[in-house]
Coordinates of C-alpha atoms in Angstrom, one line a residue:
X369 CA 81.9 101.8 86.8
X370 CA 82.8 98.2 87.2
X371 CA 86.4 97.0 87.9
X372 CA 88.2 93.8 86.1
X373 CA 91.3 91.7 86.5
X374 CA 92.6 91.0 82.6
X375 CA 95.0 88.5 82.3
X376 CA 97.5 88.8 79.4
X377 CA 100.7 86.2 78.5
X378 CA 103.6 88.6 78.8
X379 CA 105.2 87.0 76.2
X380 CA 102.4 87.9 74.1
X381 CA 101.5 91.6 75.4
X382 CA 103.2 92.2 78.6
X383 CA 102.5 96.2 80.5
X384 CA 105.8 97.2 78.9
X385 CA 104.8 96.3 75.2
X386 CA 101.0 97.9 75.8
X387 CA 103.1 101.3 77.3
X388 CA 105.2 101.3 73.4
X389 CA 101.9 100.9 71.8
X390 CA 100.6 103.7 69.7
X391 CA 97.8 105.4 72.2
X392 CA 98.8 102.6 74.6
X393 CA 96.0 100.9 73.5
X394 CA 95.5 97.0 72.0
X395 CA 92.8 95.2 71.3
X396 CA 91.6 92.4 73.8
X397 CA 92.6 89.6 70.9
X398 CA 92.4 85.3 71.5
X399 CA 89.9 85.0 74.4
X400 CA 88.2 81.7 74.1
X401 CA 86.4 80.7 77.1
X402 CA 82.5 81.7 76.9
X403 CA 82.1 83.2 80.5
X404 CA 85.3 85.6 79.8
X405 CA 83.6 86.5 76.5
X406 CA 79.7 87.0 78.4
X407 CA 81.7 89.8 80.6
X408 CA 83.1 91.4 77.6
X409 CA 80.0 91.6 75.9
X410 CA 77.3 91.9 78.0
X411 CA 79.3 93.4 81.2
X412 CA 82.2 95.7 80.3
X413 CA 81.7 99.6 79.5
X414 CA 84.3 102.0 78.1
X415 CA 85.5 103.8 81.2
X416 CA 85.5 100.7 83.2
X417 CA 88.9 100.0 84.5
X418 CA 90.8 96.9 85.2
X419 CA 93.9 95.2 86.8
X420 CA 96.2 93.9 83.9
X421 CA 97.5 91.1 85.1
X422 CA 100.6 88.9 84.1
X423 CA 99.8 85.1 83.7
X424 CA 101.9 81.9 82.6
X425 CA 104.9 83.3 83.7
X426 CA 108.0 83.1 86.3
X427 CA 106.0 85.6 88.4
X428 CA 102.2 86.2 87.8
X429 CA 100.8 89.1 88.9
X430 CA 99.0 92.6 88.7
X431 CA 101.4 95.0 86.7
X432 CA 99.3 97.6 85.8
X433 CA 96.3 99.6 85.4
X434 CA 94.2 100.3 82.4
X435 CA 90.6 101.2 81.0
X436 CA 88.8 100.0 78.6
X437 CA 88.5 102.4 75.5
X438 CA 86.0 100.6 73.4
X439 CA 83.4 98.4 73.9
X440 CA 83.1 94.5 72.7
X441 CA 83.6 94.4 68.7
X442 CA 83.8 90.8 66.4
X443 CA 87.5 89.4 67.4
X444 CA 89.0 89.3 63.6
X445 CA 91.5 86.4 65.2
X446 CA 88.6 84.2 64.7
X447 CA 88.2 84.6 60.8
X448 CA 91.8 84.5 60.3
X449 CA 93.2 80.7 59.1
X450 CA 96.9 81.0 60.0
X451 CA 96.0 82.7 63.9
X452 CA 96.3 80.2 66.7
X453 CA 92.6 81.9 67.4
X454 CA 91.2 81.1 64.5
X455 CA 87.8 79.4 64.8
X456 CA 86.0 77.6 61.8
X457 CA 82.7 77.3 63.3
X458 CA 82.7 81.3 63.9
X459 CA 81.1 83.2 60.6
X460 CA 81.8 87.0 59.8
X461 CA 77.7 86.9 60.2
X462 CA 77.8 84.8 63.0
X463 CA 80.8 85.5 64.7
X464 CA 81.3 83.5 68.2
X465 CA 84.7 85.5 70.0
X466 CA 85.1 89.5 70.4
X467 CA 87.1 91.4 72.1
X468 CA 87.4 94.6 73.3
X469 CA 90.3 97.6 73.4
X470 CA 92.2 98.5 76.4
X471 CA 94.2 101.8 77.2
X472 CA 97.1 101.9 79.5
X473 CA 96.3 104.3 82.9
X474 CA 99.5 103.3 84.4
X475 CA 102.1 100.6 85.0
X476 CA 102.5 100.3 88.6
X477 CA 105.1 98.0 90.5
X478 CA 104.5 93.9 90.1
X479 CA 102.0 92.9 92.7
X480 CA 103.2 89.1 92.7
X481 CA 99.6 86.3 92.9
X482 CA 102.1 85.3 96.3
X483 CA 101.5 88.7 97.9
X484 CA 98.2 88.8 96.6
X485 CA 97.4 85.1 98.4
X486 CA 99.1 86.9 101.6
X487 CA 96.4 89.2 102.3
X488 CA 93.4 87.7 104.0
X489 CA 91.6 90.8 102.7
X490 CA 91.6 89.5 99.0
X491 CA 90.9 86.2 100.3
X492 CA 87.4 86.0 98.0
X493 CA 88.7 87.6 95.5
X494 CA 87.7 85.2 92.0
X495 CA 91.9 84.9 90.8
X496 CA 92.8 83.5 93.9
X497 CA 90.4 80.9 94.0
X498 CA 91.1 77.0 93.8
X499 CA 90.6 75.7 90.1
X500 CA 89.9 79.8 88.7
X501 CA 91.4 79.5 85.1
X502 CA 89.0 82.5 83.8
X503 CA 91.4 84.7 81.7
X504 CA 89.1 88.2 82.5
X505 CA 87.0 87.9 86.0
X506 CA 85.2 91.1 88.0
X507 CA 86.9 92.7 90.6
X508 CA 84.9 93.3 93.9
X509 CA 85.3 97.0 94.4
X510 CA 86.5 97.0 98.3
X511 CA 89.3 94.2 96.7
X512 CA 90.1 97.0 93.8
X513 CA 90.2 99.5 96.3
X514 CA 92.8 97.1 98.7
X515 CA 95.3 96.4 95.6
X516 CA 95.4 100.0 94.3
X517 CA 96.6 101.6 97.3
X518 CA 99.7 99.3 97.0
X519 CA 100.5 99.3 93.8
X520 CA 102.0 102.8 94.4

């Protein structure tokens, strides 16, 4: 099992919108950056579980758990003309963006990016690092380990 830290606008799907969800589940929609899209496709496994993480906000920061619940499908945000996603180079035969579904495990208390800078054990840790704009990044296990026991 790997472990990921998924960064979502909360204006656009915040912890609280993925818990009134039917199944608690949403699909992985608008990621445009190639490297985020590699993990999605070539890395991530259903079962895998990741921090979901508030960004572009008053206060970023892990607010939750979840899993992902299936694996990397065609992004249909890409096809369509009037979604801020939508891509004209990208081809229902060719398609260039996917995504995949996630599956609430459990909101947990907001784990603000300041407390997260605080701890000198998440120092390495790919979020906090100087110019990281990634919108999904892997999660070192010993700094998954670190955050989950105080998220309680």
């Amino acid at each position: 099992m790997r472990y990921w830290l998924m960064k979502s606008e909360p204006d656009d799907c915040s912890i609280d919108d993925l818990a009134q969800l039917p199944e608690q589940s949403v699909a992985w929609y608008g990621v445009r950056n190639y490297q985020a899209r590699n993990f999605m496709r070539d890395q991530m496994a259903v079962g895998d579980l990741a921090l979901f993480y508030h960004s572009s906000c008053a206060e970023p920061g892990v607010a939750g758990i979840v899993r992902i619940s299936k694996k990397a499908y065609p992004d249909e945000t890409q096809f369509d003309t009037s979604s801020r996603f939508y891509d004209p180079k990208a081809s229902r035969d060719n398609p260039r963006w996917l995504n995949v579904d996630v599956q609430l495990v459990r909101k947990t208390r907001l784990m603000p990016l300041s407390e997260m800078r605080s701890y000198p054990e998440l120092e390495t840790m790919i979020v906090l690092q100087k110019g990281n704009r990634l919108s999904i990044t892997p999660v070192d296990p010993k700094h998954w380990q670190f955050i989950e026991a105080r998220l309680v």
